[in-house]
Short mmCIF file of N, CA and C and ligand atoms in Angstrom, two decimals:
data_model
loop_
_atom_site.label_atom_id
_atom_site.label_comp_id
_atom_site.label_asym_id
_atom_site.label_seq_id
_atom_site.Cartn_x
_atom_site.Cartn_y
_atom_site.Cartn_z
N UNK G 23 -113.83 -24.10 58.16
CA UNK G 23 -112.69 -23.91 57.26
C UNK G 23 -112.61 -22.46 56.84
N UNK G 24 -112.03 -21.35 57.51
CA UNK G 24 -111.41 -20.16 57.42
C UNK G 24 -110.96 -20.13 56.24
N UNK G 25 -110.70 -21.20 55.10
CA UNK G 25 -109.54 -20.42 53.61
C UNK G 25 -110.81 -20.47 52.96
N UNK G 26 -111.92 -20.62 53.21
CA UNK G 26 -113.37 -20.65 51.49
C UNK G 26 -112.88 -19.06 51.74
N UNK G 27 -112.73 -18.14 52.75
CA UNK G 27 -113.23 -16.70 52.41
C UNK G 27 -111.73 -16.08 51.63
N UNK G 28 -110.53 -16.80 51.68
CA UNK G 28 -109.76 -16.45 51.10
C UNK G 28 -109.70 -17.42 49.83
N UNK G 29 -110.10 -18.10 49.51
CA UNK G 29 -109.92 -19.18 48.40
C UNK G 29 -111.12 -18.17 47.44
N UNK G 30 -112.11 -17.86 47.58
CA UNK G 30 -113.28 -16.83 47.11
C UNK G 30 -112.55 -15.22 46.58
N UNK G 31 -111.98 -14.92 47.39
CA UNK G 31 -111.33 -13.84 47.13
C UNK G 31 -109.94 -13.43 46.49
N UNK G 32 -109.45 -15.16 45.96
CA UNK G 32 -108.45 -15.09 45.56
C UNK G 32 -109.09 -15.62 43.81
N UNK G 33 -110.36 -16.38 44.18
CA UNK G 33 -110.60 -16.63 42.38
C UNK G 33 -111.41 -15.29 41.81
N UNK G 34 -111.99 -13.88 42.57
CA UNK G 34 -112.10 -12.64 42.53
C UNK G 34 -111.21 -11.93 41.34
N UNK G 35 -110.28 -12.10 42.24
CA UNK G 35 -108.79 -11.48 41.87
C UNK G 35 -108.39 -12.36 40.87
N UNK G 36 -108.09 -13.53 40.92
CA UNK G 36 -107.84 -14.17 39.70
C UNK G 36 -108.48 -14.18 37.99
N UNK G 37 -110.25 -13.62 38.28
CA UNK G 37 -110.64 -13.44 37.92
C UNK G 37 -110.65 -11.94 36.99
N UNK G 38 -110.47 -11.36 37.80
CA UNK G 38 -110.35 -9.77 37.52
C UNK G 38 -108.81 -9.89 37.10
N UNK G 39 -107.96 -10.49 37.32
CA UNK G 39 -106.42 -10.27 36.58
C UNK G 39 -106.82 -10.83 34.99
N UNK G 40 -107.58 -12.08 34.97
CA UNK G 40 -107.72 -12.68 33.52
C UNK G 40 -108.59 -11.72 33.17
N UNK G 41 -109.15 -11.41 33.19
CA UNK G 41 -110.17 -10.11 32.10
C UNK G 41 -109.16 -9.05 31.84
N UNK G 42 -108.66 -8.54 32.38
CA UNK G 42 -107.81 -7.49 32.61
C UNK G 42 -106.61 -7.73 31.38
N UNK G 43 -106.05 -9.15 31.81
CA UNK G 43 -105.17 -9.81 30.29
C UNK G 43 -105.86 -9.51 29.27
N UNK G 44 -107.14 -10.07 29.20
CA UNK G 44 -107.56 -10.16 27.92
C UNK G 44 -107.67 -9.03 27.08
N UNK G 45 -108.11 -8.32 28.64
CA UNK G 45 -108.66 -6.94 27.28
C UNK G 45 -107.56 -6.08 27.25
N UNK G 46 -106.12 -6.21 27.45
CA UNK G 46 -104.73 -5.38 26.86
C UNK G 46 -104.33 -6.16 26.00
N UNK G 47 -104.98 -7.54 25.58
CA UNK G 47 -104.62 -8.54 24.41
C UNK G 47 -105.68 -8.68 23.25
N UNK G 48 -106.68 -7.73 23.74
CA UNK G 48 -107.38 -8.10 22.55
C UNK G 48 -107.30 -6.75 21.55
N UNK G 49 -107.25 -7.53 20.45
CA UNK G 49 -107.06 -7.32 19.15
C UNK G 49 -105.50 -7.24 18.49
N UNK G 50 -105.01 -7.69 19.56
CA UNK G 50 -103.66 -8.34 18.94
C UNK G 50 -103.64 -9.62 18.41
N UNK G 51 -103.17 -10.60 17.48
CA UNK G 51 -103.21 -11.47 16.94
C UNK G 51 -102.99 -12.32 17.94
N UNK G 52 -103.51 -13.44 17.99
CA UNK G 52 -102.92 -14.62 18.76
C UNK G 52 -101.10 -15.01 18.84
N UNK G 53 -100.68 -15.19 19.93
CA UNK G 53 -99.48 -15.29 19.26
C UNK G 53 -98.93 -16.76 20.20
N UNK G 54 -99.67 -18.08 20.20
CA UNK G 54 -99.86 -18.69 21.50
C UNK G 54 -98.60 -19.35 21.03
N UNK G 55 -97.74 -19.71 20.39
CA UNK G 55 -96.68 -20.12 20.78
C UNK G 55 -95.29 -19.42 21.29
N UNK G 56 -95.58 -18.31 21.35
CA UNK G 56 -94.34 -17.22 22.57
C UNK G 56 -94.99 -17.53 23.61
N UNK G 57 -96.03 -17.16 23.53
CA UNK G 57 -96.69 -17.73 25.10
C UNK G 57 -96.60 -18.80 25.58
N UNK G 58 -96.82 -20.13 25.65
CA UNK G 58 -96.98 -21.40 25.70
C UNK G 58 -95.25 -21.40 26.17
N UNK G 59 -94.68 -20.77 25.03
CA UNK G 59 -93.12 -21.11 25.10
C UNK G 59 -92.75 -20.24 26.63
N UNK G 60 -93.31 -19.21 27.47
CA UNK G 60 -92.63 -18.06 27.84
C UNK G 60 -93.10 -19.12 29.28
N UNK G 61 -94.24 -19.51 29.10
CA UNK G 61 -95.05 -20.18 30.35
C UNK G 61 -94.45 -21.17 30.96
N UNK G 62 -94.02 -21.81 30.02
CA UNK G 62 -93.08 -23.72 30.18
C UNK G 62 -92.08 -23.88 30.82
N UNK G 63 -90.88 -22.87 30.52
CA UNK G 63 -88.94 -22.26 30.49
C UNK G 63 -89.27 -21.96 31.65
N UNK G 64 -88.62 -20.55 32.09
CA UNK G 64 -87.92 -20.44 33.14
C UNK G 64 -89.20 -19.57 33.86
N UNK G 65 -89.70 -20.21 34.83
CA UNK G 65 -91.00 -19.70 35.51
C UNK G 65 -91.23 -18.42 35.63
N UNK G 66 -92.62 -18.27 35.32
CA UNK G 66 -92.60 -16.30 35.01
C UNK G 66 -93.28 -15.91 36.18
N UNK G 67 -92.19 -15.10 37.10
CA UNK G 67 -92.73 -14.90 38.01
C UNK G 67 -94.72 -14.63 38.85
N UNK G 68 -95.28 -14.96 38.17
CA UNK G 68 -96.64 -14.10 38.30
C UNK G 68 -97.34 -16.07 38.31
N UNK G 69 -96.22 -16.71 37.93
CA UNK G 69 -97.04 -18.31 38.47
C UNK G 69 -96.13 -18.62 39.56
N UNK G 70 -95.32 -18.16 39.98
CA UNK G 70 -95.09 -18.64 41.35
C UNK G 70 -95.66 -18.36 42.48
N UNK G 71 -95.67 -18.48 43.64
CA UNK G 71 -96.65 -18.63 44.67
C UNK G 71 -95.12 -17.57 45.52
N UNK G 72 -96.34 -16.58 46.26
CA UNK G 72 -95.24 -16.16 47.71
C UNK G 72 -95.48 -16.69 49.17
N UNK G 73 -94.33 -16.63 49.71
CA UNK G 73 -94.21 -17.24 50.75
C UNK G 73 -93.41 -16.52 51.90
N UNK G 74 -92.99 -17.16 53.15
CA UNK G 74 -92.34 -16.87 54.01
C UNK G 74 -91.64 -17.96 54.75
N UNK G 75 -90.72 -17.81 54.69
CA UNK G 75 -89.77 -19.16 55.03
C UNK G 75 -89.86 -19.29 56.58
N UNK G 76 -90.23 -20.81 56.99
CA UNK G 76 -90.49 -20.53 58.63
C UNK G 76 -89.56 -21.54 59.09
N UNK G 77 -88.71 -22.82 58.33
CA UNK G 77 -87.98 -23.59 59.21
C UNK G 77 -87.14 -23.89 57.75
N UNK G 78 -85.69 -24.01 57.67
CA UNK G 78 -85.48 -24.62 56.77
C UNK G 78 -84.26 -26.26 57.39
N UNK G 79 -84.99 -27.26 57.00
CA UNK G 79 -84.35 -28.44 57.10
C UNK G 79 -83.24 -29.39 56.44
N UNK G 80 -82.29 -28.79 56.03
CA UNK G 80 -81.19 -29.11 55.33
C UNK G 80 -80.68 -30.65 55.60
N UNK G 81 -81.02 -31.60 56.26
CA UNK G 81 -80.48 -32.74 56.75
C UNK G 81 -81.57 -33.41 56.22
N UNK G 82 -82.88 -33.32 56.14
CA UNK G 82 -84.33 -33.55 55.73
C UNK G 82 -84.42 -33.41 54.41
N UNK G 83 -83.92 -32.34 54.23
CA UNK G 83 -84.38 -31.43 52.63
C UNK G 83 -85.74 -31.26 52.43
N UNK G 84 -86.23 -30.82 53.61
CA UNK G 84 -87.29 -29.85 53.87
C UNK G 84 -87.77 -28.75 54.30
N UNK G 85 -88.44 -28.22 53.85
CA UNK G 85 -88.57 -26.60 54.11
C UNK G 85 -89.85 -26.46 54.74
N UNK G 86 -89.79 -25.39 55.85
CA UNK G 86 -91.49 -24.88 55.68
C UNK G 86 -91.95 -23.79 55.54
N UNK G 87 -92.81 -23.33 54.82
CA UNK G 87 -93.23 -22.48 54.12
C UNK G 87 -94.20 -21.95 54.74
N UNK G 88 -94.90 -21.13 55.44
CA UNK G 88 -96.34 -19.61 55.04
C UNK G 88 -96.24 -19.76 53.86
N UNK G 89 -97.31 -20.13 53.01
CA UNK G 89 -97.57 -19.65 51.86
C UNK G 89 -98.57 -19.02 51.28
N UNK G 90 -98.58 -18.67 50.15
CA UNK G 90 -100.08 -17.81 49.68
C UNK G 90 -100.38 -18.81 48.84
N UNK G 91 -101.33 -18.44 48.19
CA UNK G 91 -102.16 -19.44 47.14
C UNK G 91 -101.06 -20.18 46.06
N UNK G 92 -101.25 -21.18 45.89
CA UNK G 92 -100.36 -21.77 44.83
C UNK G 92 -101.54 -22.58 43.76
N UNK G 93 -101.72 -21.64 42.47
CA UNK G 93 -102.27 -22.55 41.71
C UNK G 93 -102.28 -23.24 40.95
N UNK G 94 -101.35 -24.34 40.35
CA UNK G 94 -100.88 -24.60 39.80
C UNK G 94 -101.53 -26.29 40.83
N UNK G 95 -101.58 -26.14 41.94
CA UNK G 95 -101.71 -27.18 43.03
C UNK G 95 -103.10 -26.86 43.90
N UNK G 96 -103.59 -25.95 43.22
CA UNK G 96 -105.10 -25.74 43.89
C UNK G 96 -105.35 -25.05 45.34
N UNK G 97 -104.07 -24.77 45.84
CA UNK G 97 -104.00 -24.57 47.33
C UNK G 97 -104.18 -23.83 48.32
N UNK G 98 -105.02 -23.03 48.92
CA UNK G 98 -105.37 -22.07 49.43
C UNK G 98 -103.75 -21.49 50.37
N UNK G 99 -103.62 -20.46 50.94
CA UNK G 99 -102.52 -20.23 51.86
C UNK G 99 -102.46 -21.09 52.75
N UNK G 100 -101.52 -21.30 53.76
CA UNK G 100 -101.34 -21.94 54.96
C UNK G 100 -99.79 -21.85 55.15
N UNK G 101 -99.49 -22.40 56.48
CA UNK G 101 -97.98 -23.32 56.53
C UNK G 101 -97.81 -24.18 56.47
N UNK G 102 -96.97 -24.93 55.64
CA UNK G 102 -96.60 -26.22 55.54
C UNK G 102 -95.30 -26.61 55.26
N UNK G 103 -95.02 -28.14 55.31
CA UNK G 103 -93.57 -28.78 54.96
C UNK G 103 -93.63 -29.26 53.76
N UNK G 104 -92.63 -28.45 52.86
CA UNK G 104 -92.59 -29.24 51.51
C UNK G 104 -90.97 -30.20 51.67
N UNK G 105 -90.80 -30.61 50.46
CA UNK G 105 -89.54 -31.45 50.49
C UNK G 105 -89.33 -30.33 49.43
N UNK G 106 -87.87 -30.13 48.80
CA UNK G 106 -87.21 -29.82 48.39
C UNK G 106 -86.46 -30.62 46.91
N UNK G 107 -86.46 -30.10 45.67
CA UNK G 107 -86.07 -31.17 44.78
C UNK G 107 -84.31 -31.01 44.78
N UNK G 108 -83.88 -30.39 45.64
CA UNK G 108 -82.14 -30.22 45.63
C UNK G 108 -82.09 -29.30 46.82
N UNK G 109 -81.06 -30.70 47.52
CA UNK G 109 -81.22 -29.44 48.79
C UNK G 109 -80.33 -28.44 48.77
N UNK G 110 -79.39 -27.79 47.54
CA UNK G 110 -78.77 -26.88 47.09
C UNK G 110 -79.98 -25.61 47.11
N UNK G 111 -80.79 -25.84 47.09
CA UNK G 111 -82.24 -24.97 47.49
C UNK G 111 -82.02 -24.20 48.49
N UNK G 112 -81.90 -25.16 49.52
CA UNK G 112 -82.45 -24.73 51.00
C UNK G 112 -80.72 -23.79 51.60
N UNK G 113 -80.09 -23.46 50.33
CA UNK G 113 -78.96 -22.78 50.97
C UNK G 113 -78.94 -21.33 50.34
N UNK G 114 -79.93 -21.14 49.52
CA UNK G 114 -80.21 -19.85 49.04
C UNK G 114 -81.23 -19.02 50.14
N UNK G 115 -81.98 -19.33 51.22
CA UNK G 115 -82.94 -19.04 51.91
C UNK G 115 -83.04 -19.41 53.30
N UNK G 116 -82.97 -18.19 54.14
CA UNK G 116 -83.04 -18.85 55.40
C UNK G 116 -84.64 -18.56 56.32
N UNK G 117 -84.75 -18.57 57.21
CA UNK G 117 -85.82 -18.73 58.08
C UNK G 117 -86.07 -17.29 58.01
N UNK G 118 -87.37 -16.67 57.77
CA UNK G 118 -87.59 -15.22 58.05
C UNK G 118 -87.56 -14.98 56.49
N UNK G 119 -86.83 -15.42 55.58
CA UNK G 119 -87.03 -14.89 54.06
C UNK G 119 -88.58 -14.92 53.49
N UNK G 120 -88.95 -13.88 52.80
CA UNK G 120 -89.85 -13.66 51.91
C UNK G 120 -89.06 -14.54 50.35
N UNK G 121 -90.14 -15.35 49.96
CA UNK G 121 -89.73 -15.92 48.71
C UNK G 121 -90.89 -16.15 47.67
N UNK G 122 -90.37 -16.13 46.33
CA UNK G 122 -91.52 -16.66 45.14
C UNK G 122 -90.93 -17.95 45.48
N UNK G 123 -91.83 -18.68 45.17
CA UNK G 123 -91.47 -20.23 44.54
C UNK G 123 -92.40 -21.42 43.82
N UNK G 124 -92.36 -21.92 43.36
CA UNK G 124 -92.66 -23.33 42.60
C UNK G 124 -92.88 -24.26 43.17
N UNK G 125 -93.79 -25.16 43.25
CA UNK G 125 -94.01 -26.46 43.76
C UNK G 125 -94.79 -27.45 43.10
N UNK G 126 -94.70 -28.25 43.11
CA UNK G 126 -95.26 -29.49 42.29
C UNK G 126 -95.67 -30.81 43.20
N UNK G 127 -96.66 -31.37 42.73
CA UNK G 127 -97.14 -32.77 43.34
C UNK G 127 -96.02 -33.64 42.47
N UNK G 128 -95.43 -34.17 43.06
CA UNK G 128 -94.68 -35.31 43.23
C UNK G 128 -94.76 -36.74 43.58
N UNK G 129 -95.23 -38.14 43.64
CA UNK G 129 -95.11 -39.05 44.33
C UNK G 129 -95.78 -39.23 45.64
N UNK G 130 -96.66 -38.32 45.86
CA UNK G 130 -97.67 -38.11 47.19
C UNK G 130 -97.16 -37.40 47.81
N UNK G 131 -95.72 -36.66 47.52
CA UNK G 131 -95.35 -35.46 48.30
C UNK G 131 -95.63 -33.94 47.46
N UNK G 132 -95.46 -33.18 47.66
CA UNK G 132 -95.41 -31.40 47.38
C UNK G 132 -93.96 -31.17 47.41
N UNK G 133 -93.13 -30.31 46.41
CA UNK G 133 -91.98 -31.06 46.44
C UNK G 133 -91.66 -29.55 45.94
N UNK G 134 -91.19 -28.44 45.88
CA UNK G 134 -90.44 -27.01 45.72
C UNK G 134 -89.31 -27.54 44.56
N UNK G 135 -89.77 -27.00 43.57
CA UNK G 135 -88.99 -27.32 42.34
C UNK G 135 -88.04 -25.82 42.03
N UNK G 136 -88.74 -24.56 42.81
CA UNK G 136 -88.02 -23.61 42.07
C UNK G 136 -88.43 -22.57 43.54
N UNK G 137 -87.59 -22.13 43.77
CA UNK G 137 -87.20 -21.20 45.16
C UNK G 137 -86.45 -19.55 44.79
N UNK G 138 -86.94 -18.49 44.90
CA UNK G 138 -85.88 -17.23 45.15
C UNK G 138 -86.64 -16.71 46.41
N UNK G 139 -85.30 -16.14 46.77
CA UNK G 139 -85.55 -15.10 47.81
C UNK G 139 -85.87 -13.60 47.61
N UNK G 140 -87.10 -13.08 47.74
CA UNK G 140 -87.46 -11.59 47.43
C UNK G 140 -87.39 -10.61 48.22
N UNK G 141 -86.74 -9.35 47.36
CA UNK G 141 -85.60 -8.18 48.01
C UNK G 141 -86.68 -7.34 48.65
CU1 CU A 28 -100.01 -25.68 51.51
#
Protein backbone atom coordinates (compact mmCIF):
# COMPACT_ATOMS: atom_id res chain seq x y z
CA UNK A 1 0.00 0.00 0.00
CA UNK A 2 1.93 3.06 -1.60
CA UNK A 3 -0.57 5.90 0.34
CA UNK A 4 1.06 4.97 4.30
CA UNK A 5 4.07 7.19 2.74
CA UNK A 6 1.67 9.82 1.67
CA UNK A 7 -0.99 9.39 4.41
CA UNK A 8 2.43 9.96 6.94
CA UNK A 9 3.35 12.94 5.20
CA UNK A 10 0.17 14.41 4.98
CA UNK A 11 -0.52 14.02 9.04
CA UNK A 12 3.34 15.85 9.03
CA UNK A 13 1.88 18.66 7.39
CA UNK A 14 -1.29 18.52 9.04
CA UNK A 15 0.47 18.56 11.96
CA UNK A 16 2.80 21.38 11.39
CA UNK A 17 -0.32 23.55 9.91
CA UNK A 18 -2.13 22.94 13.54
CA UNK A 19 0.83 24.19 15.60
CA UNK A 20 1.37 26.87 13.31
CA UNK A 21 -2.64 27.91 14.01
CA UNK A 22 -2.09 27.75 17.35
CA UNK A 23 0.72 29.71 17.88
CA UNK A 24 -0.76 32.96 15.60
CA UNK A 25 -3.82 32.23 18.06
CA UNK A 26 -2.32 32.14 21.07
CA UNK A 27 -2.98 34.68 23.39
CA UNK A 28 -5.91 35.83 21.75
CA UNK A 29 -9.04 35.05 23.67
CA UNK A 30 -10.94 32.10 22.67
CA UNK A 31 -13.44 33.12 20.38
CA UNK A 32 -14.98 29.43 19.50
CA UNK A 33 -18.22 30.46 18.47
CA UNK A 34 -17.08 32.61 15.12
CA UNK A 35 -15.22 29.71 14.62
CA UNK A 36 -17.49 26.78 15.03
CA UNK A 37 -19.89 29.25 13.18
CA UNK A 38 -17.20 30.06 10.15
CA UNK A 39 -16.44 26.05 10.01
CA UNK A 40 -20.27 24.76 9.66
CA UNK A 41 -21.75 27.67 6.70
CA UNK A 42 -20.30 27.96 3.67
CA UNK A 43 -17.12 25.60 3.49
CA UNK A 44 -13.82 27.34 4.16
CA UNK A 45 -11.84 26.59 1.61
CA UNK A 46 -8.72 24.99 3.54
CA UNK A 47 -11.44 21.88 4.44
CA UNK A 48 -12.04 21.07 1.11
CA UNK A 49 -10.07 18.48 -0.58
CA UNK A 50 -8.29 19.20 -4.28
CA UNK A 51 -8.81 17.35 -7.06
CA UNK A 52 -8.75 16.77 -10.79
CA UNK A 53 -11.71 15.97 -12.67
CA UNK A 54 -11.17 12.74 -14.80
CA UNK A 55 -14.77 11.63 -16.15
CA UNK A 56 -17.81 13.53 -15.51
CA UNK A 57 -21.16 11.37 -15.70
CA UNK A 58 -24.16 13.49 -16.04
CA UNK A 59 -26.79 10.64 -16.87
CA UNK A 60 -25.24 8.71 -13.65
CA UNK A 61 -24.62 11.79 -11.59
CA UNK A 62 -21.28 10.70 -11.16
CA UNK A 63 -18.07 12.10 -11.22
CA UNK A 64 -14.53 10.92 -11.06
CA UNK A 65 -12.18 12.49 -9.27
CA UNK A 66 -7.89 12.35 -8.72
CA UNK A 67 -8.08 13.43 -5.50
CA UNK A 68 -5.83 14.58 -2.66
CA UNK A 69 -6.44 13.82 0.88
CA UNK A 70 -9.93 14.42 2.08
CA UNK A 71 -10.21 14.63 5.80
CA UNK A 72 -13.13 14.99 6.88
CA UNK A 73 -13.50 11.10 5.33
CA UNK A 74 -10.08 9.88 6.37
CA UNK A 75 -8.91 9.35 2.80
CA UNK A 76 -5.62 9.18 1.48
CA UNK A 77 -5.38 10.54 -2.46
CA UNK A 78 -6.43 8.30 -5.26
CA UNK A 79 -9.07 8.23 -8.21
CA UNK A 80 -12.31 7.52 -7.68
CA UNK A 81 -16.23 7.64 -8.52
CA UNK A 82 -18.20 9.71 -6.30
CA UNK A 83 -22.01 10.33 -6.87
CA UNK A 84 -22.94 13.74 -6.91
CA UNK A 85 -25.70 15.37 -4.49
CA UNK A 86 -27.25 17.54 -7.65
CA UNK A 87 -26.32 16.80 -10.82
CA UNK A 88 -26.53 20.68 -11.43
CA UNK A 89 -22.86 19.99 -10.06
CA UNK A 90 -21.52 18.13 -12.74
CA UNK A 91 -22.33 21.22 -15.15
CA UNK A 92 -20.00 23.60 -13.46
CA UNK A 93 -16.86 21.21 -14.26
CA UNK A 94 -15.62 19.38 -16.98
CA UNK A 95 -12.99 16.60 -17.46
CA UNK A 96 -9.36 18.08 -17.08
CA UNK A 97 -10.66 20.75 -14.34
CA UNK A 98 -8.64 21.31 -11.23
CA UNK A 99 -11.29 21.60 -8.35
CA UNK A 100 -11.75 22.15 -4.35
CA UNK A 101 -14.52 20.10 -3.22
CA UNK A 102 -16.57 18.48 -0.41
CA UNK A 103 -17.62 15.07 0.09
CA UNK A 104 -19.44 13.21 2.56
CA UNK A 105 -20.30 9.49 3.47
CA UNK A 106 -23.70 9.09 2.60
CA UNK A 107 -25.78 5.77 2.71
CA UNK A 108 -22.64 3.56 1.79
CA UNK A 109 -21.88 5.90 -0.96
CA UNK A 110 -19.20 9.09 -0.98
CA UNK A 111 -21.40 11.55 -2.33
CA UNK A 112 -19.68 15.44 -3.45
CA UNK A 113 -21.82 17.81 -1.59
CA UNK A 114 -19.85 20.92 -2.67
CA UNK A 115 -17.73 21.27 -6.04
CA UNK A 116 -15.71 24.61 -7.57
CA UNK A 117 -13.61 24.76 -10.27
CA UNK A 118 -9.99 26.34 -9.52
CA UNK A 119 -8.55 29.25 -11.73
CU1 LIG B 1 -10.98 8.34 -2.61
Amino acid sequence: MKTLNTLLLVAATLAGTASVYAASHAGAPMSSTTDTKKAGSTAAPADMAEGEIRKVDVENKKITIKHGVIKNLDMPGMTMVFQVKDSAMLEKVKTGDKVRFSAEKAGGAIVVTDIQPVK
